[in-house]
mmCIF file of C-alpha atoms in Angstrom:
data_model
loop_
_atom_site.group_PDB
_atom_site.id
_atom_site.type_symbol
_atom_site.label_atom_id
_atom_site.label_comp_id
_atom_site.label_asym_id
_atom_site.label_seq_id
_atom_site.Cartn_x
_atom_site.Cartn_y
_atom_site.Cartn_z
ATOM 1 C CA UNK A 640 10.285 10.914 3.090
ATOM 2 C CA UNK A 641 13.255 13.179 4.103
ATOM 3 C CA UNK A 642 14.228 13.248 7.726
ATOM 4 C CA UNK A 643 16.797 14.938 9.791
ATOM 5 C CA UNK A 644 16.883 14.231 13.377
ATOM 6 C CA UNK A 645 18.719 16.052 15.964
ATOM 7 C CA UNK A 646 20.202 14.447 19.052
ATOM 8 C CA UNK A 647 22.962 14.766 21.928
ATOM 9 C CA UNK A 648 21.421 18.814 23.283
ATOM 10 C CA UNK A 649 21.817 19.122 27.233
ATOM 11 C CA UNK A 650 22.952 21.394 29.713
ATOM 12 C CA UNK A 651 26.751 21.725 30.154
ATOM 13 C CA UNK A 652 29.377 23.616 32.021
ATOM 14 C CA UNK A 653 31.138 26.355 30.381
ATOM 15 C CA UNK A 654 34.507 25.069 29.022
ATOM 16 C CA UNK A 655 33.302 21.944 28.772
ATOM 17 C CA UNK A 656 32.075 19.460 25.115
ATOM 18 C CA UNK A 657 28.840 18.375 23.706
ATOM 19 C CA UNK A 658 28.910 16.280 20.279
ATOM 20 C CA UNK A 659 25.413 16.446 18.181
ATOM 21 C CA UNK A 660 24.397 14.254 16.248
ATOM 22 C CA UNK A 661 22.136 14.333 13.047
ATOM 23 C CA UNK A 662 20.737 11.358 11.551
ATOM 24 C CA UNK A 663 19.289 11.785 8.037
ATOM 25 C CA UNK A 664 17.090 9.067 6.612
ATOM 26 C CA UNK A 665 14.816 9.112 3.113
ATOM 27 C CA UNK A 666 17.475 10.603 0.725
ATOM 28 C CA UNK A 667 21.114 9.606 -0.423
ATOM 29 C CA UNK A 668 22.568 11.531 2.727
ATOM 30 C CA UNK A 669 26.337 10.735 0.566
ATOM 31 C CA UNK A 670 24.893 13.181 -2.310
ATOM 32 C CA UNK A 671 24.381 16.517 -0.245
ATOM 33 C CA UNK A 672 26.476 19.269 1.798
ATOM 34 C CA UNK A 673 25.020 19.536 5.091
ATOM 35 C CA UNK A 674 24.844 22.445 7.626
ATOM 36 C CA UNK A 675 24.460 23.323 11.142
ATOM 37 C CA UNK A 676 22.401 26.613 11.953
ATOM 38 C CA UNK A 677 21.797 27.752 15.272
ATOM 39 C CA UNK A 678 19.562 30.149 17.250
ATOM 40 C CA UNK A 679 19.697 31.605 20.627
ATOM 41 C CA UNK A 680 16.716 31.813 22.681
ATOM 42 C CA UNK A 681 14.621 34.491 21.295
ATOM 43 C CA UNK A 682 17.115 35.727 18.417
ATOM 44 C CA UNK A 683 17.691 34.971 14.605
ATOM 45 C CA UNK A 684 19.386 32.494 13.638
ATOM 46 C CA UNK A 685 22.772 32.086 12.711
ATOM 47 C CA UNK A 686 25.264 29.881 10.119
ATOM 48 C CA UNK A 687 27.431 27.802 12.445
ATOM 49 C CA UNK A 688 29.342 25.216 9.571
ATOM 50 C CA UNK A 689 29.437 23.214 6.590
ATOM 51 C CA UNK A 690 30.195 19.917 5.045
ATOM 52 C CA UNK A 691 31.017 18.947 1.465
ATOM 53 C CA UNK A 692 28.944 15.225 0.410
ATOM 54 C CA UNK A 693 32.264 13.895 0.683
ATOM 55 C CA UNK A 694 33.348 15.749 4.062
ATOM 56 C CA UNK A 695 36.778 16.904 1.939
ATOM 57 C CA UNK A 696 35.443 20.614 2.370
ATOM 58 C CA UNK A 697 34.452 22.225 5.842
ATOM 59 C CA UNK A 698 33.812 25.795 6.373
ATOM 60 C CA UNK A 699 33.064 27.698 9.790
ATOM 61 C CA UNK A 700 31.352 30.632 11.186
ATOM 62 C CA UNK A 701 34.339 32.936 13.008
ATOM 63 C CA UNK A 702 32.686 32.812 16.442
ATOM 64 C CA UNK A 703 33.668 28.652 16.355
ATOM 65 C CA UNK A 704 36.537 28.236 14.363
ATOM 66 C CA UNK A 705 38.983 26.184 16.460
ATOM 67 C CA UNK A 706 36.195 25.483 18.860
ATOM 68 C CA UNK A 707 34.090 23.435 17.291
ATOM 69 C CA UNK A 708 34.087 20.337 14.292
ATOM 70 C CA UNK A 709 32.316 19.159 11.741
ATOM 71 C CA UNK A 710 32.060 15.631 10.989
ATOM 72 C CA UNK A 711 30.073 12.680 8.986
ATOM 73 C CA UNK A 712 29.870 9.421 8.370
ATOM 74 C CA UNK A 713 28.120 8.513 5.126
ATOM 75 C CA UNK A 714 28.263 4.652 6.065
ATOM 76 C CA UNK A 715 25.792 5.488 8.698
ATOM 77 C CA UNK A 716 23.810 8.710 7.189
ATOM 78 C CA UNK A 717 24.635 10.627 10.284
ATOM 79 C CA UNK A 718 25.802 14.006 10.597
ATOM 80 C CA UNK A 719 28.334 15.234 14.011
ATOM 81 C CA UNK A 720 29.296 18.359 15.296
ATOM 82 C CA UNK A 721 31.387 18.236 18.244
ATOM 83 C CA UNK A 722 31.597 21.440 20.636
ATOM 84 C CA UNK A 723 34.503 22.215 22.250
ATOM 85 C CA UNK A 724 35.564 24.528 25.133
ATOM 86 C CA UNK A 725 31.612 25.595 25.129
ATOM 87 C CA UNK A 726 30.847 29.253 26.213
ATOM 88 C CA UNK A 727 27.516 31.135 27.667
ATOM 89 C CA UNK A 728 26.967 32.340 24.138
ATOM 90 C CA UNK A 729 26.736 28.941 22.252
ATOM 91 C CA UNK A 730 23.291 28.310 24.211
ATOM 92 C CA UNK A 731 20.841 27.652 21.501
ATOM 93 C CA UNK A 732 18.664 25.408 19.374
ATOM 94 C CA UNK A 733 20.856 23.727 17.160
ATOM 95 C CA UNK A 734 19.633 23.068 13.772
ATOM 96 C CA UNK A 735 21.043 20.487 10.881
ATOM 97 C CA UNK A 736 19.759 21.422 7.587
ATOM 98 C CA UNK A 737 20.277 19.843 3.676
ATOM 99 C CA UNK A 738 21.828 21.732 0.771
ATOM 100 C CA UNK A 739 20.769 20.889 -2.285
ATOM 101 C CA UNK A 740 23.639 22.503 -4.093
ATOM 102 C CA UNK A 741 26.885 20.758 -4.970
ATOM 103 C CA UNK A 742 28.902 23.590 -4.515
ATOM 104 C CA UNK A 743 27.701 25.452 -1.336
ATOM 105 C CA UNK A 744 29.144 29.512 -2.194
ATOM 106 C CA UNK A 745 28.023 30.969 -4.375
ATOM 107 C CA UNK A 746 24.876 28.713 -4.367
ATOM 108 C CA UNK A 747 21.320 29.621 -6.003
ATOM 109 C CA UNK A 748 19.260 27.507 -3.094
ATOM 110 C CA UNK A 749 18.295 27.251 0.305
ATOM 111 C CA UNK A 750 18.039 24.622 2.580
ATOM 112 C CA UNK A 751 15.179 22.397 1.729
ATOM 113 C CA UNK A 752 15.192 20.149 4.458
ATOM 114 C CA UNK A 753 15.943 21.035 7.989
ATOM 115 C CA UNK A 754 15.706 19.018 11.318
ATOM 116 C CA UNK A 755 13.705 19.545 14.612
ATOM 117 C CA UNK A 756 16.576 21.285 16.730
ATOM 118 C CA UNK A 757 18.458 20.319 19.815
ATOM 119 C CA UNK A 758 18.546 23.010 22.485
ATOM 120 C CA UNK A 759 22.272 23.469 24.063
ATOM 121 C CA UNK A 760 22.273 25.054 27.127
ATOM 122 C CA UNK A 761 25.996 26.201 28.452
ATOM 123 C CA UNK A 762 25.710 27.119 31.679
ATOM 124 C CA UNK A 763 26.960 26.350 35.565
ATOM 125 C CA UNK B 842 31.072 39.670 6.061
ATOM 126 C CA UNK B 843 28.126 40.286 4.464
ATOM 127 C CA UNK B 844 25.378 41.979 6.521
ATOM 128 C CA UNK B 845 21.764 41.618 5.450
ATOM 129 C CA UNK B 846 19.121 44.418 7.401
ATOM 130 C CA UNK B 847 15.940 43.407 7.321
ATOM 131 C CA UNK B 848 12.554 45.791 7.263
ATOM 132 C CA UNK B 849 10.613 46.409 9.040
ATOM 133 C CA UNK B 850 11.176 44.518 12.056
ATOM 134 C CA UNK B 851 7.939 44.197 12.789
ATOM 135 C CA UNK B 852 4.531 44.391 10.571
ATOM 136 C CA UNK B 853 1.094 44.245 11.836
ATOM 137 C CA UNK B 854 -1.544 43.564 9.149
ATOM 138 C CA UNK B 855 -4.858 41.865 8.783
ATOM 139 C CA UNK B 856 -5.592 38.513 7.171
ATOM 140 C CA UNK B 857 -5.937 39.300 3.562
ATOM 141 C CA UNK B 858 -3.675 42.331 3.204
ATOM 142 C CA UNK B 859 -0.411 42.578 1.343
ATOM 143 C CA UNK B 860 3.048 41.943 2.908
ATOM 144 C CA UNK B 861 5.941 43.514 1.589
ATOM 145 C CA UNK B 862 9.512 42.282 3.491
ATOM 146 C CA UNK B 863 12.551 44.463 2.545
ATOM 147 C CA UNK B 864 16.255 42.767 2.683
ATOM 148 C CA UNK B 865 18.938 44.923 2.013
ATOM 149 C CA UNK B 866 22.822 43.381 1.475
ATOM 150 C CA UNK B 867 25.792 45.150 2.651
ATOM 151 C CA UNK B 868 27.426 44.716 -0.853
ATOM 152 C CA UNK B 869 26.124 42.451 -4.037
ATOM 153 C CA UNK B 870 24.708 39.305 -3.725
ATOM 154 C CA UNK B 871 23.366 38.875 -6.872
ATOM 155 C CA UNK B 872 20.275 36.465 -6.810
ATOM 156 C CA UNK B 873 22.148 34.164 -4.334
ATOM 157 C CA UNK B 874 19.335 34.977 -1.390
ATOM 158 C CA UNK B 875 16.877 32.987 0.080
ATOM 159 C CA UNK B 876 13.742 33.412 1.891
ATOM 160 C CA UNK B 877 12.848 31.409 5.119
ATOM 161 C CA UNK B 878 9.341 31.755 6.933
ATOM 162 C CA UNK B 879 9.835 30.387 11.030
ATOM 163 C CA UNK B 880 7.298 29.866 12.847
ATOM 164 C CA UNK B 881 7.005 29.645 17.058
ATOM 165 C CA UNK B 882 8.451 25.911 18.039
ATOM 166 C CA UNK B 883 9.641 24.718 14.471
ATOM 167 C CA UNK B 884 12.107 24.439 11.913
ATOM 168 C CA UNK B 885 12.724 27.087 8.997
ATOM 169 C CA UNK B 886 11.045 26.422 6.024
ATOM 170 C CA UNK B 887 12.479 27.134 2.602
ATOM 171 C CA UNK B 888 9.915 29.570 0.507
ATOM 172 C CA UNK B 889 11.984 31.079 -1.847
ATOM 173 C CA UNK B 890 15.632 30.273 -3.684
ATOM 174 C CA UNK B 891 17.902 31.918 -6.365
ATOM 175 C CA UNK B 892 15.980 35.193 -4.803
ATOM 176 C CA UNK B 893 12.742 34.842 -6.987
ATOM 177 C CA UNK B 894 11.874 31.054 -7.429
ATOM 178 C CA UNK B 895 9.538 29.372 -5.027
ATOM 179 C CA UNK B 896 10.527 26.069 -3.430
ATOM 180 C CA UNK B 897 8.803 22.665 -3.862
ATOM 181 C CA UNK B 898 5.111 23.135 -2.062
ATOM 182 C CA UNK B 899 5.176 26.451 -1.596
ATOM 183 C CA UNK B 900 1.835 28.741 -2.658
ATOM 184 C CA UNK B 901 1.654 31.250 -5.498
ATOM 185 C CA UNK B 902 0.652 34.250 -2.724
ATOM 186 C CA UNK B 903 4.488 33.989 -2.197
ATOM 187 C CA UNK B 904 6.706 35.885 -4.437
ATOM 188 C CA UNK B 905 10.506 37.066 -4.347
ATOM 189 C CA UNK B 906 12.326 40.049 -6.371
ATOM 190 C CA UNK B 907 15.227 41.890 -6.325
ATOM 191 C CA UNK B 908 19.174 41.367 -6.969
ATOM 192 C CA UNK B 909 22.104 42.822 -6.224
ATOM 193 C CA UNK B 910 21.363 44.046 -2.608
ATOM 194 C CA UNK B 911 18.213 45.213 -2.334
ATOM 195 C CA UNK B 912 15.616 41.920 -2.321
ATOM 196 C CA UNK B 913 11.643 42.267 -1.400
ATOM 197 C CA UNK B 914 9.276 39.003 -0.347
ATOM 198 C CA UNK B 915 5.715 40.341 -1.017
ATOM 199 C CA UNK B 916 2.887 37.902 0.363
ATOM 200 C CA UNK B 917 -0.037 38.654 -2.392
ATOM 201 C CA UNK B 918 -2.904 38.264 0.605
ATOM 202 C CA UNK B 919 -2.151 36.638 4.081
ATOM 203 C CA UNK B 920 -3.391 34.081 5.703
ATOM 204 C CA UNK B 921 -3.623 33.204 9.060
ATOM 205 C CA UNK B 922 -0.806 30.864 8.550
ATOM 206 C CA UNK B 923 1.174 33.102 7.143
ATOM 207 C CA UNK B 924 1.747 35.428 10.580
ATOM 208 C CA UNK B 925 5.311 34.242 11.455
ATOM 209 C CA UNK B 926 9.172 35.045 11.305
ATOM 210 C CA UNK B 927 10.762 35.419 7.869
ATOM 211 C CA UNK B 928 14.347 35.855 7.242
ATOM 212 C CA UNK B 929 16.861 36.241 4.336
ATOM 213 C CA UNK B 930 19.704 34.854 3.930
ATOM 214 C CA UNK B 931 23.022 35.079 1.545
ATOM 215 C CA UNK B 932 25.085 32.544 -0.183
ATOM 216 C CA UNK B 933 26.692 34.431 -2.053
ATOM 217 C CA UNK B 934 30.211 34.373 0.057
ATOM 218 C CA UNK B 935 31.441 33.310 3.326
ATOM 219 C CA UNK B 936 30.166 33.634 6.182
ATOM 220 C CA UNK B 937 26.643 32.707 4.516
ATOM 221 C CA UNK B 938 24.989 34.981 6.889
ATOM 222 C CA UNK B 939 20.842 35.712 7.127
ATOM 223 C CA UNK B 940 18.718 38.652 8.082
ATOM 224 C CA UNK B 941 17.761 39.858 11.832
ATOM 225 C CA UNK B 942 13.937 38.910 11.018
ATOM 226 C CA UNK B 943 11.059 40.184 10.402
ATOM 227 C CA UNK B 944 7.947 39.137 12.513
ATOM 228 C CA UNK B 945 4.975 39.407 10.548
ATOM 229 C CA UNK B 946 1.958 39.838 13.071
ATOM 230 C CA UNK B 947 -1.889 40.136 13.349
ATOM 231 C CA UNK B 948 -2.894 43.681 13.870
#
C-alpha cells in the first residue's frame, strides 16, 4: 500500500535550517511529482513547492522562494525539503503529498496520497 | 495569484441533512479544482478531482459541480463522519493555491 512518511520536524531558532524528509514506499516514487503543503496551527493550509518525477522542474510558493529547496532522490524513494533562514511564520505541520498528474499546472487531479505531517516549530 | 473564497465558513447541520460548500475563484479555473475533506489530527483526503469526479473510495453522498469560478461540493445526507474541514483548491496556474475552509459542524 502507498505510504508517505514525514520526518526531521523540531523546534528551531529563527534564522536558522531544518531539512524534512519524506520517504514514500508502495508505489514507483520515480513516476510521480511530489509536493509539500503546509499548515499553521489552527489555519488552512497552504502550497509550499513542487517536484517534477525527474526533479528537472521545481516550482515555489513566493513566501519561500530563495529560502527554501526542494529535493529527491529516486534511488532511495525519499523526498527533501531543506529550510533555510527559518522565520516565526514557517511554524506548521508540514505535509508531503503525491500527484498523480504528469504535468502538475494545469492539472485535472488532486493529491491522492498524502503523509502524516511533521510539525516545525520556529521559535527562540 | 489566484484567490479561492470559500462559503460559508462555518455550517451547522444535523446528521442527515444536505451540505452545500460554495468555492468561488478570483478568475477562471476551469474544472482544474479539487475538493479536500480534513479532519482534526490527520491528513487531507482527496474527495473530488477535475471539479466533479470523485476519487478512488470515496461515497456517492459526495458530489462536485461547477467551472469556471464558481464550484459547489453538495454532501447528499451527512453522516457523522462527514462533520469536518473541507477545502478547495486550484491547479489551474501558479501558485496552486486552496480555499480558507469551511468547517462543517454538528448543530
Amino acid at each position: 500500500q502507498v505510504q508517505l512518511v514525514e520526518s526531521g520536524g523540531g523546534v528551531v531558532q529563527p534564522g536558522r535550517s531544518l531539512r524534512l524528509s519524506c520517504a514514500a514506499s508502495g508505489f514507483t516514487f520515480s513516476s510521480y511529482a511530489m509536493h509539500w503543503v503546509r499548515q499553521a496551527p489552527g489555519k488552512g493550509l497552504e502550497w509550499v513547492t513542487v517536484i517534477s518525477y525527474d526533479g528537472s522542474n521545481k516550482y515555489y510558493a513566493d513566501s519561500v522562494k530563495g529560502r527554501f529547496t526542494i529535493s529527491r532522490d529516486n534511488s532511495k524513494n525519499t523526498l527533501y525539503l531543506q529550510m533555510n533562514s527559518l522565520r516565526a511564520e514557517d511554524t506548521a505541520v508540514y505535509y508531503c503529498a503525491r500527484d498523480p498528474n504528469i504535468v502538475v499546472v494545469p492539472a485535472a487531479s488532486g493529491y491522492d496520497y498524502w503523509g502524516q505531517g511533521t510539525l516545525v516549530t520556529v521559535s527562540s | 495569484e489566484i484567490v479561492l473564497a470559500q462559503s460559508p465558513a462555518t455550517l451547522s447541520l444535523s446528521p442527515g441533512e444536505r451540505a452545500t460548500l460554495s468555492c468561488r475563484a478570483s478568475q477562471s479555473v476551469g474544472s482544474y479544482l479539487a475538493w479536500y475533506q480534513q479532519k482534526p489530527g490527520q491528513a487531507p483526503r482527496l474527495l473530488i478531482y477535475d471539479a466533479s469526479n470523485r476519487a478512488t473510495g470515496i461515497p456517492a453522498r459526495f458530489s462536485g459541480s461547477g467551472s469556471g469560478t464558481d464550484f459547489t461540493l453538495t454532501i447528499s445526507s451527512l453522516e457523522p463522519e462527514d462533520f469536518a474541514v473541507y477545502y478547495c483548491q486550484q491547479r489551474s496556474d501558479w501558485p496552486l493555491t486552496f480555499g480558507q475552509g469551511t468547517k462543517v459542524e454538528i448543530k
